[in-house]
CSV table of C-alpha atoms and ligand atoms in Angstrom, one decimal:
chain,number,residue,atom,x,y,z
A,1,UNK,CA,27.9,21.5,-32.1
A,2,UNK,CA,28.8,21.0,-28.5
A,3,UNK,CA,30.9,23.7,-26.7
A,4,UNK,CA,34.3,22.3,-25.9
A,5,UNK,CA,34.1,22.4,-22.2
A,6,UNK,CA,37.9,22.1,-21.9
A,7,UNK,CA,37.9,25.6,-23.4
A,8,UNK,CA,35.3,26.7,-21.0
A,9,UNK,CA,37.1,28.6,-18.4
A,10,UNK,CA,35.7,27.5,-15.0
A,11,UNK,CA,37.2,30.6,-13.3
A,12,UNK,CA,35.4,32.9,-15.7
A,13,UNK,CA,32.1,30.9,-15.3
A,14,UNK,CA,32.4,31.1,-11.5
A,15,UNK,CA,33.4,34.7,-11.4
A,16,UNK,CA,30.5,35.6,-13.7
A,17,UNK,CA,28.0,33.8,-11.4
A,18,UNK,CA,29.4,35.3,-8.3
A,19,UNK,CA,29.3,38.8,-9.7
A,20,UNK,CA,25.7,38.4,-10.8
A,21,UNK,CA,24.4,36.8,-7.7
A,22,UNK,CA,26.3,39.0,-5.2
A,23,UNK,CA,25.0,38.1,-1.7
A,24,UNK,CA,21.4,37.5,-2.8
A,25,UNK,CA,19.8,34.2,-2.1
A,26,UNK,CA,19.7,31.8,-5.1
A,27,UNK,CA,17.0,29.2,-5.5
A,28,UNK,CA,17.6,26.0,-7.6
A,29,UNK,CA,15.0,23.4,-8.2
A,30,UNK,CA,16.7,20.0,-8.2
A,31,UNK,CA,15.3,17.2,-10.3
A,32,UNK,CA,17.8,14.6,-9.4
A,33,UNK,CA,19.2,14.6,-12.9
A,34,UNK,CA,22.7,15.4,-14.0
A,35,UNK,CA,21.9,19.0,-15.2
A,36,UNK,CA,20.5,20.4,-12.0
A,37,UNK,CA,23.0,18.5,-9.9
A,38,UNK,CA,25.9,20.1,-11.9
A,39,UNK,CA,24.3,23.5,-11.3
A,40,UNK,CA,24.0,22.8,-7.6
A,41,UNK,CA,27.7,21.8,-7.4
A,42,UNK,CA,28.6,25.0,-9.4
A,43,UNK,CA,26.6,27.2,-7.1
A,44,UNK,CA,27.9,25.6,-3.9
A,45,UNK,CA,31.5,26.0,-5.2
A,46,UNK,CA,31.1,29.5,-6.4
A,47,UNK,CA,28.8,31.1,-3.8
A,48,UNK,CA,28.5,30.9,0.0
A,49,UNK,CA,26.5,27.7,0.7
A,50,UNK,CA,24.3,29.7,3.1
A,51,UNK,CA,22.9,31.7,0.2
A,52,UNK,CA,22.1,28.6,-1.9
A,53,UNK,CA,18.6,27.1,-1.5
A,54,UNK,CA,18.2,23.7,-3.1
A,55,UNK,CA,14.6,22.7,-3.5
A,56,UNK,CA,13.6,19.2,-4.4
A,57,UNK,CA,10.0,18.1,-4.9
A,58,UNK,CA,9.1,14.4,-4.6
A,59,UNK,CA,6.3,14.5,-7.1
A,60,UNK,CA,5.4,10.8,-6.7
A,61,UNK,CA,6.7,10.6,-10.3
A,62,UNK,CA,10.3,9.8,-9.4
A,63,UNK,CA,12.3,6.6,-9.9
A,64,UNK,CA,12.7,4.1,-7.1
A,65,UNK,CA,14.7,5.4,-4.1
A,66,UNK,CA,15.3,8.6,-5.9
A,67,UNK,CA,14.5,11.0,-3.1
A,68,UNK,CA,16.8,9.3,-0.6
A,69,UNK,CA,19.7,9.2,-3.2
A,70,UNK,CA,19.3,12.9,-4.1
A,71,UNK,CA,19.2,13.9,-0.5
A,72,UNK,CA,22.4,12.0,0.3
A,73,UNK,CA,24.2,13.4,-2.7
A,74,UNK,CA,23.3,17.0,-2.0
A,75,UNK,CA,24.3,16.7,1.6
A,76,UNK,CA,27.6,15.4,0.4
A,77,UNK,CA,28.0,18.4,-1.8
A,78,UNK,CA,27.8,20.6,1.2
A,79,UNK,CA,24.2,21.9,0.8
A,80,UNK,CA,23.1,23.9,3.8
A,81,UNK,CA,19.6,24.8,2.8
A,82,UNK,CA,18.1,21.6,1.4
A,83,UNK,CA,14.3,21.8,1.1
A,84,UNK,CA,12.9,18.3,0.4
A,85,UNK,CA,9.2,18.6,-0.3
A,86,UNK,CA,6.7,15.7,-0.3
A,87,UNK,CA,4.3,16.8,-3.0
A,88,UNK,CA,3.0,13.4,-4.2
A,89,UNK,CA,-0.6,14.0,-3.4
A,90,UNK,CA,-0.7,17.4,-5.0
A,91,UNK,CA,0.9,16.2,-8.3
A,92,UNK,CA,-1.1,13.0,-8.6
A,93,UNK,CA,-4.3,14.8,-7.6
A,94,UNK,CA,-3.7,17.4,-10.3
A,95,UNK,CA,-3.1,14.7,-12.9
A,96,UNK,CA,-6.3,12.9,-12.2
A,97,UNK,CA,-8.3,12.4,-15.4
A,98,UNK,CA,-5.7,13.9,-17.7
A,99,UNK,CA,-4.7,11.9,-20.7
A,100,UNK,CA,-3.3,14.4,-23.2
A,101,UNK,CA,0.6,14.5,-23.1
A,102,UNK,CA,0.9,18.3,-23.5
A,103,UNK,CA,-1.8,18.9,-20.9
A,104,UNK,CA,0.1,16.6,-18.5
A,105,UNK,CA,3.3,18.5,-19.1
A,106,UNK,CA,1.7,21.8,-18.6
A,107,UNK,CA,-0.1,20.7,-15.5
A,108,UNK,CA,3.1,19.4,-14.0
A,109,UNK,CA,5.1,22.5,-15.1
A,110,UNK,CA,2.5,24.8,-13.6
A,111,UNK,CA,2.4,23.0,-10.3
A,112,UNK,CA,6.2,23.0,-10.0
A,113,UNK,CA,6.0,26.8,-10.4
A,114,UNK,CA,3.1,27.2,-7.9
A,115,UNK,CA,4.8,25.2,-5.3
A,116,UNK,CA,8.2,26.9,-5.9
A,117,UNK,CA,6.6,30.3,-5.5
A,118,UNK,CA,4.8,29.2,-2.4
A,119,UNK,CA,8.0,27.9,-0.9
A,120,UNK,CA,10.0,31.0,-1.8
A,121,UNK,CA,7.5,33.1,0.0
A,122,UNK,CA,7.4,30.8,3.0
A,123,UNK,CA,11.2,31.0,3.2
A,124,UNK,CA,11.1,34.8,3.1
A,125,UNK,CA,13.3,35.0,0.0
A,126,UNK,CA,11.2,37.5,-1.9
A,127,UNK,CA,11.7,39.7,-3.8
A,128,UNK,CA,15.4,39.7,-4.4
A,129,UNK,CA,16.3,36.1,-4.9
A,130,UNK,CA,17.9,34.7,-8.1
A,131,UNK,CA,16.4,31.7,-9.8
A,132,UNK,CA,19.0,29.2,-11.1
A,133,UNK,CA,18.1,26.5,-13.6
A,134,UNK,CA,19.8,23.5,-15.2
A,135,UNK,CA,18.6,24.4,-18.7
A,136,UNK,CA,21.0,22.9,-21.3
A,137,UNK,CA,21.3,23.7,-25.0
A,138,UNK,CA,19.1,20.9,-26.2
A,139,UNK,CA,16.2,22.1,-23.9
A,140,UNK,CA,16.4,25.5,-25.4
A,141,UNK,CA,16.4,24.3,-28.9
A,142,UNK,CA,13.6,21.7,-28.5
A,143,UNK,CA,11.3,23.9,-26.5
A,144,UNK,CA,9.1,26.8,-27.3
A,145,UNK,CA,10.7,30.2,-26.8
A,146,UNK,CA,14.0,28.7,-27.7
A,147,UNK,CA,16.7,30.1,-29.8
A,148,UNK,CA,15.3,28.4,-32.9
A,149,UNK,CA,11.7,29.1,-33.7
A,150,UNK,CA,11.1,25.5,-34.6
A,151,UNK,CA,7.7,24.0,-33.8
A,152,UNK,CA,7.0,23.0,-30.3
A,153,UNK,CA,7.9,19.3,-30.0
A,154,UNK,CA,7.4,19.1,-26.2
A,155,UNK,CA,7.2,21.8,-23.6
A,156,UNK,CA,10.0,21.3,-21.2
A,157,UNK,CA,8.8,22.8,-18.0
A,158,UNK,CA,12.0,24.4,-17.1
A,159,UNK,CA,12.3,26.5,-20.2
A,160,UNK,CA,10.2,29.5,-20.9
A,161,UNK,CA,8.0,29.1,-17.8
A,162,UNK,CA,6.3,32.3,-16.6
A,163,UNK,CA,8.3,32.3,-13.4
A,164,UNK,CA,11.6,31.9,-15.3
A,165,UNK,CA,10.6,34.5,-17.8
A,166,UNK,CA,9.7,37.0,-15.1
A,167,UNK,CA,13.0,36.4,-13.4
A,168,UNK,CA,14.8,36.8,-16.8
A,169,UNK,CA,13.2,40.2,-17.2
A,170,UNK,CA,14.3,41.2,-13.8
A,171,UNK,CA,17.8,40.0,-14.7
A,172,UNK,CA,17.7,37.4,-11.9
A,173,UNK,CA,17.7,34.2,-13.9
A,174,UNK,CA,20.9,32.1,-13.8
A,175,UNK,CA,21.3,29.4,-16.5
A,176,UNK,CA,25.0,28.6,-16.5
A,177,UNK,CA,24.6,25.5,-18.7
A,178,UNK,CA,22.5,26.9,-21.5
A,179,UNK,CA,25.3,26.7,-24.0
A,180,UNK,CA,26.3,23.2,-23.2
A,181,UNK,CA,25.2,19.8,-24.4
A,182,UNK,CA,24.8,16.8,-22.2
A,183,UNK,CA,28.3,15.5,-22.6
A,184,UNK,CA,29.8,18.9,-21.9
A,185,UNK,CA,27.7,19.1,-18.7
A,186,UNK,CA,29.2,15.8,-17.6
A,187,UNK,CA,32.7,17.0,-18.3
A,188,UNK,CA,32.0,20.1,-16.2
A,189,UNK,CA,30.6,18.0,-13.4
A,190,UNK,CA,33.8,15.9,-13.5
A,191,UNK,CA,35.8,19.1,-13.1
A,192,UNK,CA,33.6,20.0,-10.1
A,193,UNK,CA,34.4,16.7,-8.5
A,194,UNK,CA,31.0,15.0,-8.8
A,195,UNK,CA,30.8,11.2,-8.5
A,196,UNK,CA,31.1,9.2,-11.7
A,197,UNK,CA,27.9,7.4,-10.7
A,198,UNK,CA,25.9,10.6,-10.6
A,199,UNK,CA,27.5,11.9,-13.8
A,200,UNK,CA,26.9,8.7,-15.8
A,201,UNK,CA,23.3,8.4,-14.7
A,202,UNK,CA,21.0,8.4,-17.6
A,203,UNK,CA,18.9,11.5,-18.2
A,204,UNK,CA,15.5,11.7,-16.6
A,205,UNK,CA,12.7,14.1,-17.8
A,206,UNK,CA,11.4,16.9,-15.6
A,207,UNK,CA,7.8,15.5,-15.7
A,208,UNK,CA,9.2,12.2,-14.5
A,209,UNK,CA,7.3,9.0,-14.9
A,210,UNK,CA,4.2,10.9,-16.0
A,211,UNK,CA,5.6,10.9,-19.6
A,212,UNK,CA,6.3,7.2,-19.4
A,213,UNK,CA,2.7,6.3,-18.5
A,214,UNK,CA,0.6,7.1,-21.6
A,215,UNK,CA,-3.0,7.9,-20.6
A,216,UNK,CA,-4.0,8.7,-17.0
A,217,UNK,CA,-1.4,8.6,-14.3
A,218,UNK,CA,-2.2,6.9,-11.0
A,219,UNK,CA,-0.2,6.0,-8.0
A,220,UNK,CA,-0.8,2.3,-8.7
A,221,UNK,CA,0.7,2.7,-12.2
A,222,UNK,CA,3.6,4.7,-10.9
A,223,UNK,CA,4.4,2.0,-8.4
A,224,UNK,CA,4.3,-0.8,-11.0
A,225,UNK,CA,6.5,1.2,-13.4
A,226,UNK,CA,9.0,2.1,-10.7
A,227,UNK,CA,9.5,-1.5,-9.8
A,228,UNK,CA,9.9,-2.6,-13.4
A,229,UNK,CA,12.2,0.3,-14.3
A,230,UNK,CA,14.4,-0.4,-11.3
A,231,UNK,CA,14.8,-4.0,-12.3
A,232,UNK,CA,15.6,-3.1,-15.9
A,233,UNK,CA,18.3,-0.6,-14.8
A,234,UNK,CA,19.7,-2.9,-12.2
A,235,UNK,CA,20.1,-5.7,-14.8
A,236,UNK,CA,21.8,-3.3,-17.2
A,237,UNK,CA,24.3,-2.4,-14.6
A,238,UNK,CA,24.9,-6.1,-13.6
A,239,UNK,CA,25.4,-7.0,-17.2
A,240,UNK,CA,27.8,-4.0,-17.8
A,241,UNK,CA,25.5,-2.6,-20.5
A,242,UNK,CA,24.5,0.5,-18.6
A,243,UNK,CA,27.4,2.7,-19.8
A,244,UNK,CA,27.0,1.6,-23.4
A,245,UNK,CA,23.5,3.0,-23.4
A,246,UNK,CA,22.7,6.7,-23.4
A,247,UNK,CA,19.3,6.3,-21.9
A,248,UNK,CA,17.2,3.3,-20.9
A,249,UNK,CA,13.9,3.1,-19.1
A,250,UNK,CA,10.6,1.4,-19.0
A,251,UNK,CA,7.2,2.6,-20.2
A,252,UNK,CA,3.9,1.4,-18.8
A,253,UNK,CA,1.5,1.1,-21.7
A,254,UNK,CA,-2.3,1.7,-21.3
A,255,UNK,CA,-2.9,-1.8,-22.6
A,256,UNK,CA,-3.7,-5.1,-20.8
A,257,UNK,CA,-3.2,-8.4,-22.4
A,258,UNK,CA,-4.1,-12.0,-21.6
A,259,UNK,CA,-1.5,-14.3,-20.3
A,260,UNK,CA,-1.0,-17.3,-17.9
A,261,UNK,CA,0.3,-17.2,-14.4
A,262,UNK,CA,0.7,-20.9,-13.3
A,263,UNK,CA,-2.6,-22.4,-14.3
A,264,UNK,CA,-4.5,-19.1,-14.0
A,265,UNK,CA,-5.5,-16.5,-16.4
A,266,UNK,CA,-3.5,-13.3,-16.0
A,267,UNK,CA,-4.7,-10.0,-17.4
A,268,UNK,CA,-1.6,-7.9,-17.0
A,269,UNK,CA,-0.2,-4.6,-18.2
A,270,UNK,CA,2.1,-4.3,-21.2
A,271,UNK,CA,5.5,-2.8,-20.6
A,272,UNK,CA,7.8,-1.3,-23.2
A,273,UNK,CA,11.5,-1.2,-22.7
A,274,UNK,CA,13.4,1.6,-24.3
A,275,UNK,CA,17.2,1.8,-24.7
A,276,UNK,CA,18.9,4.2,-27.1
A,277,UNK,CA,22.3,5.5,-28.0
A,278,UNK,CA,22.8,9.1,-28.7
A,279,UNK,CA,25.4,11.9,-28.3
A,280,UNK,CA,23.1,14.7,-27.2
A,281,UNK,CA,19.5,13.5,-27.2
A,282,UNK,CA,18.7,15.4,-30.3
A,283,UNK,CA,18.7,12.2,-32.4
A,284,UNK,CA,18.8,8.6,-31.1
A,285,UNK,CA,19.4,5.1,-32.4
A,286,UNK,CA,17.9,1.9,-30.9
A,287,UNK,CA,20.4,0.1,-28.7
A,288,UNK,CA,21.2,-3.2,-30.4
A,289,UNK,CA,20.6,-5.5,-27.4
A,290,UNK,CA,22.2,-8.9,-27.3
A,291,UNK,CA,19.0,-10.9,-27.7
A,292,UNK,CA,19.8,-13.2,-24.7
A,293,UNK,CA,20.0,-10.2,-22.3
A,294,UNK,CA,16.7,-8.8,-23.6
A,295,UNK,CA,14.9,-12.1,-23.2
A,296,UNK,CA,16.3,-12.7,-19.7
A,297,UNK,CA,15.5,-9.2,-18.5
A,298,UNK,CA,11.9,-9.5,-19.9
A,299,UNK,CA,11.5,-12.8,-18.2
A,300,UNK,CA,12.7,-11.4,-14.9
A,301,UNK,CA,10.4,-8.4,-15.0
A,302,UNK,CA,7.3,-10.5,-15.7
A,303,UNK,CA,8.3,-12.9,-12.9
A,304,UNK,CA,8.9,-10.2,-10.3
A,305,UNK,CA,6.3,-7.7,-11.2
A,306,UNK,CA,3.1,-9.7,-11.3
A,307,UNK,CA,1.0,-6.8,-12.7
A,308,UNK,CA,3.0,-6.9,-15.9
A,309,UNK,CA,2.0,-9.6,-18.2
A,310,UNK,CA,4.0,-8.8,-21.3
A,311,UNK,CA,7.1,-7.0,-22.3
A,312,UNK,CA,8.0,-5.4,-25.6
A,313,UNK,CA,11.1,-3.6,-26.9
A,314,UNK,CA,10.7,-0.3,-28.6
A,315,UNK,CA,12.7,-0.3,-31.8
A,316,UNK,CA,12.0,3.3,-32.9
A,317,UNK,CA,14.8,5.7,-33.7
A,318,UNK,CA,14.6,9.5,-33.1
A,319,UNK,CA,13.4,10.8,-35.5
A,320,UNK,CA,10.7,10.0,-36.3
A,321,UNK,CA,10.0,8.9,-32.7
A,322,UNK,CA,11.1,11.0,-29.7
A,323,UNK,CA,13.0,9.3,-26.9
A,324,UNK,CA,10.3,9.6,-24.3
A,325,UNK,CA,6.9,8.4,-25.2
A,326,UNK,CA,5.1,11.7,-24.4
B,401,LIG,P1,12.7,13.6,-26.2
B,401,LIG,O1,11.7,12.7,-25.6
B,401,LIG,O2,12.2,14.9,-26.5
B,401,LIG,O3,13.8,13.7,-25.1
B,401,LIG,O4,13.3,13.0,-27.4
B,401,LIG,C1,15.1,14.2,-25.3
B,401,LIG,C2,15.8,14.1,-24.0
B,401,LIG,O5,15.2,15.1,-23.1
B,401,LIG,C3,14.6,14.5,-22.0
B,401,LIG,N1,13.4,15.1,-21.7
B,401,LIG,C4,13.3,16.1,-20.7
B,401,LIG,N2,14.2,16.6,-19.9
B,401,LIG,N3,12.5,18.0,-19.0
B,401,LIG,C5,13.7,17.6,-19.0
B,401,LIG,O6,14.5,18.1,-18.2
B,401,LIG,C6,11.5,17.6,-19.8
B,401,LIG,O7,10.4,18.0,-19.8
B,401,LIG,C7,11.9,16.5,-20.7
B,401,LIG,N4,11.3,15.8,-21.7
B,401,LIG,C8,12.2,15.0,-22.2
B,401,LIG,C9,14.4,13.0,-22.4
B,401,LIG,O8,14.4,12.1,-21.2
B,401,LIG,C10,15.6,12.8,-23.3
B,401,LIG,O9,16.8,12.6,-22.5
């Protein structure tokens, strides 16, 4: 059950945060998603902006134009210490040759931590800094080390990481959203004055496009997927379908298929489109697309992204499937 955020007393939440952090620096890793953005807004509202360090890593696994958008949004929120790190080579390098989904997640999660530790040291924030995270209730439940001892479905890098656990033991971990479900987080963001466009943005996983590229991740595949995904999302917005859908994205399958491009043979990648409805991401139904929209969008993608030869629509609910492919 979602916490009723209207009952959530903002003053109490802010006072609690301020009392815990005192004057110590607070580091928050920003993903560009709703959760960490809401935590950023909460920290900047509650604490002195000069003690809040927002760190964003461009992993090379981000959506199209994401870094520029995140930077603009955080500056608008009044961020003073905004650390935008270009880590594409490091992330793609460490993913080389890895096919297994959990190994990918662990590799990315570990690298996030290593870079974060390196930066914290470089910024001279050791040892007294607090670590803030945008963990929400669904992350806690679905990940290992969560409240329920259910089997690990996927390791979410931001839950139960060694760094976060060390900070928890020190009493220096701030997870102000850990009782809230996605919709509650959006309501809180609204109370904090965040733009509707930011709040209504579909969720995006911490490991980014890596979990939407089954098999080995390469820069070339990320670039193809970024283009296709951006077209899909742009079309959903143009067609006023975006807000009816809880989450939509494209997946680049490790499959090539034969097609025709003019009078030539084309051996392009297969793309899967995914669009689901949900209330909290714990279960999901397939979005019943008007067939015409789906056909037009697929045609547009194969026309504009020449490396994609074929488009499919994923008609799997959660359960038994999960929302992301890995
Ligand atoms: P699944 O694929 O587990 O996803 O059905 C449920 C929701 O969680 C998002 N997701 C993640 N979010 N870190 C995150 O912050 C992650 O590692 C992660 N993996 C999945 C997913 O996009 C969906 O909204």
